[in-house]
mmCIF file of C-alpha atoms in Angstrom:
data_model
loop_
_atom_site.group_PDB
_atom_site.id
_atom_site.type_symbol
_atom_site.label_atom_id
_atom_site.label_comp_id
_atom_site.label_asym_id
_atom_site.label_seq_id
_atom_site.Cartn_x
_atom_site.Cartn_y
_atom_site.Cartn_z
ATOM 1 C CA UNK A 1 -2.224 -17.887 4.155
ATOM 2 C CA UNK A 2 0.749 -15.884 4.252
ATOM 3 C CA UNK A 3 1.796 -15.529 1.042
ATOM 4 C CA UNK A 4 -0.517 -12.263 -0.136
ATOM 5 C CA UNK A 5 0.331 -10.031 3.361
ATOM 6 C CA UNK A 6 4.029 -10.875 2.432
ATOM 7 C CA UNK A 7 3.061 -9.261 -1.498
ATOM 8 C CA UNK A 8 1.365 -6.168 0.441
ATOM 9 C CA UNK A 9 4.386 -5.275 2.531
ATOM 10 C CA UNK A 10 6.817 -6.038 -0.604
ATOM 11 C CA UNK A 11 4.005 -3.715 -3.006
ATOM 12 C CA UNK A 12 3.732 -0.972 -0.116
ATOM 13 C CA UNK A 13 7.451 -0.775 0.034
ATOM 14 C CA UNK A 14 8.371 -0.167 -3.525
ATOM 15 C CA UNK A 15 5.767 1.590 -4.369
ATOM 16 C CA UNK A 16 4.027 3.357 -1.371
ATOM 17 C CA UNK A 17 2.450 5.899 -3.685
ATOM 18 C CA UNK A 18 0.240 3.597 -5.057
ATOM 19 C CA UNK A 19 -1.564 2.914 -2.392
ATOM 20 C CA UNK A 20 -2.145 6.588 -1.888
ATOM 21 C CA UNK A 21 0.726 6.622 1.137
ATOM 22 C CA UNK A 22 4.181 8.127 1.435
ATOM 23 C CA UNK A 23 5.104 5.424 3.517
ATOM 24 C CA UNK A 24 4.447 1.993 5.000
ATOM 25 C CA UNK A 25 4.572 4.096 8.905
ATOM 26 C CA UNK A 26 1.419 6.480 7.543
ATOM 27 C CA UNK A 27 -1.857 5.448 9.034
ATOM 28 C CA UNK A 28 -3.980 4.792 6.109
ATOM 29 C CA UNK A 29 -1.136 2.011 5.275
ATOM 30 C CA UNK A 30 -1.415 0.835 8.709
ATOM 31 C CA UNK A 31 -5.280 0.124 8.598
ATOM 32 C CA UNK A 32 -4.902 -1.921 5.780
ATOM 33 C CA UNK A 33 -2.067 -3.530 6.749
ATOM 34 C CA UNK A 34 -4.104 -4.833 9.442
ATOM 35 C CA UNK A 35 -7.063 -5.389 7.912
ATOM 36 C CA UNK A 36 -5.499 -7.666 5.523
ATOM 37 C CA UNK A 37 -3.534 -9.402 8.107
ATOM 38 C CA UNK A 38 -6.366 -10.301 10.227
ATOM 39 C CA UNK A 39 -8.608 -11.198 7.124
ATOM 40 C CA UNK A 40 -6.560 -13.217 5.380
ATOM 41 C CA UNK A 41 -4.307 -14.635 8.527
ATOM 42 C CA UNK A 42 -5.683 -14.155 12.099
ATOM 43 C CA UNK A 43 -9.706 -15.138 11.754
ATOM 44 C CA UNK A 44 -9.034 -18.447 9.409
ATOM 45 C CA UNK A 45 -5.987 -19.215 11.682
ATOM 46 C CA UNK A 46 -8.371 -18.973 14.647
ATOM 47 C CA UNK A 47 -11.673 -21.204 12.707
ATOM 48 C CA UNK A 48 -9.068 -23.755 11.846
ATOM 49 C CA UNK A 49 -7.520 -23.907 15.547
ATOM 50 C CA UNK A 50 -11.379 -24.098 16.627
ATOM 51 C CA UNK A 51 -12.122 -27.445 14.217
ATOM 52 C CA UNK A 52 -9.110 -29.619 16.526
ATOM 53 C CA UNK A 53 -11.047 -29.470 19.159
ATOM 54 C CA UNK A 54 -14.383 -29.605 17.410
ATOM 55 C CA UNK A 55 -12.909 -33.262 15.599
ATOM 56 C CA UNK A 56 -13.192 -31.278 12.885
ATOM 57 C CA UNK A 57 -9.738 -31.794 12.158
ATOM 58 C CA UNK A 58 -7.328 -34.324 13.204
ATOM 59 C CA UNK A 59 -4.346 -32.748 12.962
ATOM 60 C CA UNK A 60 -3.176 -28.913 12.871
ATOM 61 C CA UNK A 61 -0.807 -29.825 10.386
ATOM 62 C CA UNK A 62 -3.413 -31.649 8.314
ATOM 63 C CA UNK A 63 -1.425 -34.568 6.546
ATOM 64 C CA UNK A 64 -5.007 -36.330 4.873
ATOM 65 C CA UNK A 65 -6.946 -34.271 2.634
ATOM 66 C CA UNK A 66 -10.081 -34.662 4.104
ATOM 67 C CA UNK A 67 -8.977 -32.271 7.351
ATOM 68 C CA UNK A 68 -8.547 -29.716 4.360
ATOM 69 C CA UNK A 69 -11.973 -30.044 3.336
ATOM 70 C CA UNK A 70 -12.967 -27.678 6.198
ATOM 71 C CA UNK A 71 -9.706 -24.981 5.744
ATOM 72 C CA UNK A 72 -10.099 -24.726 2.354
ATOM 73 C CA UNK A 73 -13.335 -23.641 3.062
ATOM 74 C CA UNK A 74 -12.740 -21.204 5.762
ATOM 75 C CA UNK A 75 -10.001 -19.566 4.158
ATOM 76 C CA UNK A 76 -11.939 -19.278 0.683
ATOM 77 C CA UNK A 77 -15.137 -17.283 2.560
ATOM 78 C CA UNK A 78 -12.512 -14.940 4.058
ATOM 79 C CA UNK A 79 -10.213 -14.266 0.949
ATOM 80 C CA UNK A 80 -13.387 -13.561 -1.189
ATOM 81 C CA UNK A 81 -14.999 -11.450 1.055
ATOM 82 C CA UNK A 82 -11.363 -9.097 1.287
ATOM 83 C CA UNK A 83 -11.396 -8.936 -2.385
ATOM 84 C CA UNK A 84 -15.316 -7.599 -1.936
ATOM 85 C CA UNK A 85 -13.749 -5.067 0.266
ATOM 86 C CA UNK A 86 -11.133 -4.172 -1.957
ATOM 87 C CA UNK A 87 -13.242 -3.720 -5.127
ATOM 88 C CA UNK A 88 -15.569 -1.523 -3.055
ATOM 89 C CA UNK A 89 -12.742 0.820 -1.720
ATOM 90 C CA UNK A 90 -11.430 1.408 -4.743
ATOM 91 C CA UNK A 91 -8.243 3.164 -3.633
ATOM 92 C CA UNK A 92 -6.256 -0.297 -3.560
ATOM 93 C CA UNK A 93 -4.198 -0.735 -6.704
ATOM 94 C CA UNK A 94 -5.225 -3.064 -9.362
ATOM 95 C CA UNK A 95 -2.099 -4.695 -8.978
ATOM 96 C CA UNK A 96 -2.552 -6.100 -5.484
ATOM 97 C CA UNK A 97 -6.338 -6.472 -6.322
ATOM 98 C CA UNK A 98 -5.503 -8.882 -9.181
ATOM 99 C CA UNK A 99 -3.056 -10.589 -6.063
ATOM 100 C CA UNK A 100 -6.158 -11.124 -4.165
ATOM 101 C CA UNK A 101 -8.594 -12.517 -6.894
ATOM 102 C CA UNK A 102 -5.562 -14.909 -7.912
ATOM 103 C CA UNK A 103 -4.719 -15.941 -4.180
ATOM 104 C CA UNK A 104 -8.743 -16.575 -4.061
ATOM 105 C CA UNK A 105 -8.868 -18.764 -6.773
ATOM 106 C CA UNK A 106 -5.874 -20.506 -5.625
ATOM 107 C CA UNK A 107 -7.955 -21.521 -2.496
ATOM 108 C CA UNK A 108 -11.128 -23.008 -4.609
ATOM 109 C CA UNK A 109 -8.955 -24.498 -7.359
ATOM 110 C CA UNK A 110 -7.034 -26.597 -4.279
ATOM 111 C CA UNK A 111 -9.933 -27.364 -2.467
ATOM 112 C CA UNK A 112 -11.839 -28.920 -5.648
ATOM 113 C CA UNK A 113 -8.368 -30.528 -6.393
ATOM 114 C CA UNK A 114 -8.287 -31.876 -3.219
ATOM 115 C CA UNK A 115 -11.644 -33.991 -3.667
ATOM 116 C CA UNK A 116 -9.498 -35.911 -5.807
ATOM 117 C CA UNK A 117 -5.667 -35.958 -4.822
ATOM 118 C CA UNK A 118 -4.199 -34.149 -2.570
ATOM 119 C CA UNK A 119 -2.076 -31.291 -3.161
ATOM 120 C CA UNK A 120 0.861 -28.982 -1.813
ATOM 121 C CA UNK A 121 -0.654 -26.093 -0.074
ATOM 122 C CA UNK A 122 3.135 -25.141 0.525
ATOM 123 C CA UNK A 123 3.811 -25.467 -3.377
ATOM 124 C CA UNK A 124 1.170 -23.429 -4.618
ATOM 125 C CA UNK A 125 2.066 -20.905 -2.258
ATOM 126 C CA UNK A 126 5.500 -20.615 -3.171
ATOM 127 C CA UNK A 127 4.449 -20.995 -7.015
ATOM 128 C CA UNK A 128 2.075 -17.985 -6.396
ATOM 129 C CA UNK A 129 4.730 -16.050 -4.811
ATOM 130 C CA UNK A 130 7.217 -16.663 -7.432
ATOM 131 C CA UNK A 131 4.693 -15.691 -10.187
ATOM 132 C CA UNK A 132 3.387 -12.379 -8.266
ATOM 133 C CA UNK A 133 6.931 -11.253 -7.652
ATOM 134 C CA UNK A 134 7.309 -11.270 -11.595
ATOM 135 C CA UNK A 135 4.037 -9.861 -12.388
ATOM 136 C CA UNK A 136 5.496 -6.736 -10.365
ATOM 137 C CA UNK A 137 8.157 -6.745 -12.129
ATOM 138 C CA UNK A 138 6.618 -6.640 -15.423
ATOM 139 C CA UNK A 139 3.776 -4.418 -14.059
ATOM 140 C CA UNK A 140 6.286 -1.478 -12.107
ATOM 141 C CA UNK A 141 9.492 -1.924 -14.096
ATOM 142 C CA UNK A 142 10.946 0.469 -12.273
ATOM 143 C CA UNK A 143 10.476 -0.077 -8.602
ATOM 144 C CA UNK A 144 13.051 -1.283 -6.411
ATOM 145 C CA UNK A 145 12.779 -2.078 -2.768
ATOM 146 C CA UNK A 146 15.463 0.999 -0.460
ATOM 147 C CA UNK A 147 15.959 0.265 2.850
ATOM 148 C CA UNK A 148 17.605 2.483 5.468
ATOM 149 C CA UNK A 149 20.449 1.112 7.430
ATOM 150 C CA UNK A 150 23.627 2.368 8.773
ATOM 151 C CA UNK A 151 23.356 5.572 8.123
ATOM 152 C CA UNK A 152 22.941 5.043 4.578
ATOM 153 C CA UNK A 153 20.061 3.314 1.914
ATOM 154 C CA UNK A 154 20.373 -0.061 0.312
ATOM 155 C CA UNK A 155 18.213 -0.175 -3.131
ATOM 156 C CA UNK A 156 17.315 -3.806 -4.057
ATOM 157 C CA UNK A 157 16.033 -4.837 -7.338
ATOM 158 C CA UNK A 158 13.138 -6.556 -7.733
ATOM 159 C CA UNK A 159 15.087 -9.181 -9.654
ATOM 160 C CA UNK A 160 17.611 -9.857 -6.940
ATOM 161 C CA UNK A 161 14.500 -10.264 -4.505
ATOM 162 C CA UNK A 162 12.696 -12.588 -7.481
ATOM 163 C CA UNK A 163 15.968 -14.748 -7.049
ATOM 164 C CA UNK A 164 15.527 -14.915 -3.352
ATOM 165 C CA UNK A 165 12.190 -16.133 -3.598
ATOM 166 C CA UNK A 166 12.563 -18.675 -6.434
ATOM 167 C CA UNK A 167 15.458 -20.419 -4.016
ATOM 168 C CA UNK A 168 13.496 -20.336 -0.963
ATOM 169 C CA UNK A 169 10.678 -21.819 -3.355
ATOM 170 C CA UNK A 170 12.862 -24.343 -4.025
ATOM 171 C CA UNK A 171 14.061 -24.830 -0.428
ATOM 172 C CA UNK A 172 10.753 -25.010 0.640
ATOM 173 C CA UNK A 173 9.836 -27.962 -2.058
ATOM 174 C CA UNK A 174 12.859 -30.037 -0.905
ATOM 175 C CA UNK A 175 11.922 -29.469 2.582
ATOM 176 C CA UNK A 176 8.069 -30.949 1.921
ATOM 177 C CA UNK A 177 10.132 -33.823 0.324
ATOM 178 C CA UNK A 178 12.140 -34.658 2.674
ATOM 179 C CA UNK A 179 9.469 -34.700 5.562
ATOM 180 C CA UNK A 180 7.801 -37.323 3.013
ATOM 181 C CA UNK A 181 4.570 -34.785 3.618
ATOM 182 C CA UNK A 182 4.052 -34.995 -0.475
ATOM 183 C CA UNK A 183 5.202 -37.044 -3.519
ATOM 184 C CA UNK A 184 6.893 -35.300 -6.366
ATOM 185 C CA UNK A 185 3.643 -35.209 -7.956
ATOM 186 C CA UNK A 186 2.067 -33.215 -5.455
ATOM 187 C CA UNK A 187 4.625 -30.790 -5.154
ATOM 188 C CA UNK A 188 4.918 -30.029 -8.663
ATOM 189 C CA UNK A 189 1.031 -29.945 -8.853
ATOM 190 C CA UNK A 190 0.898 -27.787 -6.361
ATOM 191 C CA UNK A 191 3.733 -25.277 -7.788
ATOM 192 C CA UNK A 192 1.842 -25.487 -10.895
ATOM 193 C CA UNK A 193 -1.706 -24.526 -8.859
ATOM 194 C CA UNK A 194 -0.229 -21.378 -7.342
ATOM 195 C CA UNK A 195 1.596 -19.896 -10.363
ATOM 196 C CA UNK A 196 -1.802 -20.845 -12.489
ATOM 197 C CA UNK A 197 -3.861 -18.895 -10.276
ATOM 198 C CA UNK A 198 -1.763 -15.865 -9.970
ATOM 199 C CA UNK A 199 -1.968 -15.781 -13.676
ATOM 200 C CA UNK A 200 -5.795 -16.175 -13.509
ATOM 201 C CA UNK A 201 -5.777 -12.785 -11.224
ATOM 202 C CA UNK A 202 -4.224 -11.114 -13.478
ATOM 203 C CA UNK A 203 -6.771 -11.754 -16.485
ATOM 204 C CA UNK A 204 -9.930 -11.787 -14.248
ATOM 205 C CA UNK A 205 -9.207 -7.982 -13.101
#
């Protein structure tokens, strides 16, 4: 749920004019920083609280893939109806749309999975993130991520932040593992799921 608000901060910061904006602090970046943030993070994160005390759900933390059943769903209505929003607007760039459609299909690719075997929601997540970082890299060779600090600017490339996220991927995976919340198998499937459907963005849009 997090993982396309973290790509519209990372887009908005190396490359603010895109998104018509001179910065992330201008108000038109502001209103769609929220928008997306309460679209794709605060209203499911509030339907899935409601289903634990609905029964619903058993868990918050959803360890049997039937409680996912119900998220999956949830989440799915919301991320298709942002990308509705963001086709109509038409000011977004194509980049982040293409983020959206592939997050989207992330969500409906895991929850048909899920009928069958269940699947790292963590994984896919990661794997998307991984793949989206390179797809900006490949899409806005030139951006780089400055931050003020100090008195001074630090400029970051995007391959140095593409490194970061690849360990914490990796981190995360071994983490999921060592919990015993998946098998190898479902990790892997579900690294596999998120960089597939970040791909699939890109060639829908």
């Amino acid at each position: 749920m997090l993982v396309l608000f973290y790509m519209l901060l990372l887009l908005m910061a190396v490359n603010p004019f895109a998104f018509g904006i001179r910065s992330m602090a201008d108000p038109k970046a502001m209103v769609l920083i929220i928008s997306v943030f309460a679209i794709t993070i605060l209203i499911p994160g509030i339907g899935v609280a409601i289903m634990k005390p609905l029964g619903l759900i058993k868990s918050l933390q959803m360890p049997d893939r039937q409680d996912r059943t119900g998220p999956y769903i949830v989440g799915g209505v919301f991320y298709l109806w942002l990308v509705k929003n963001l086709m109509s607007l038409g000011s977004t760039p194509p980049l982040f749309v293409k983020f959206a459609v592939g997050t989207t299909v992330c969500l409906f690719l895991a929850f048909f999975i899920n009928i069958f075997i269940k699947v790292s929601v963590h994984g896919s997540g990661m794997g998307g993130l991984v793949t989206m970082v390179l797809c900006t890299i490949f899409a806005w060779p030139d951006a780089v991520l400055v931050i003020s600090a100090l008195g001074g600017t630090v400029v970051i490339n995007l391959f140095v932040i593409l490194v970061a996220v690849v360990i914490l991927a990796g981190l995360v995976g071994v983490s999921r593992l060592a919990l015993g919340a998946h098998s190898p198998v479902e990790l892997a499937l579900g690294y596999l799921l998120g960089c597939a459907s970040a791909l699939i963005g890109q060639v829908l849009v």
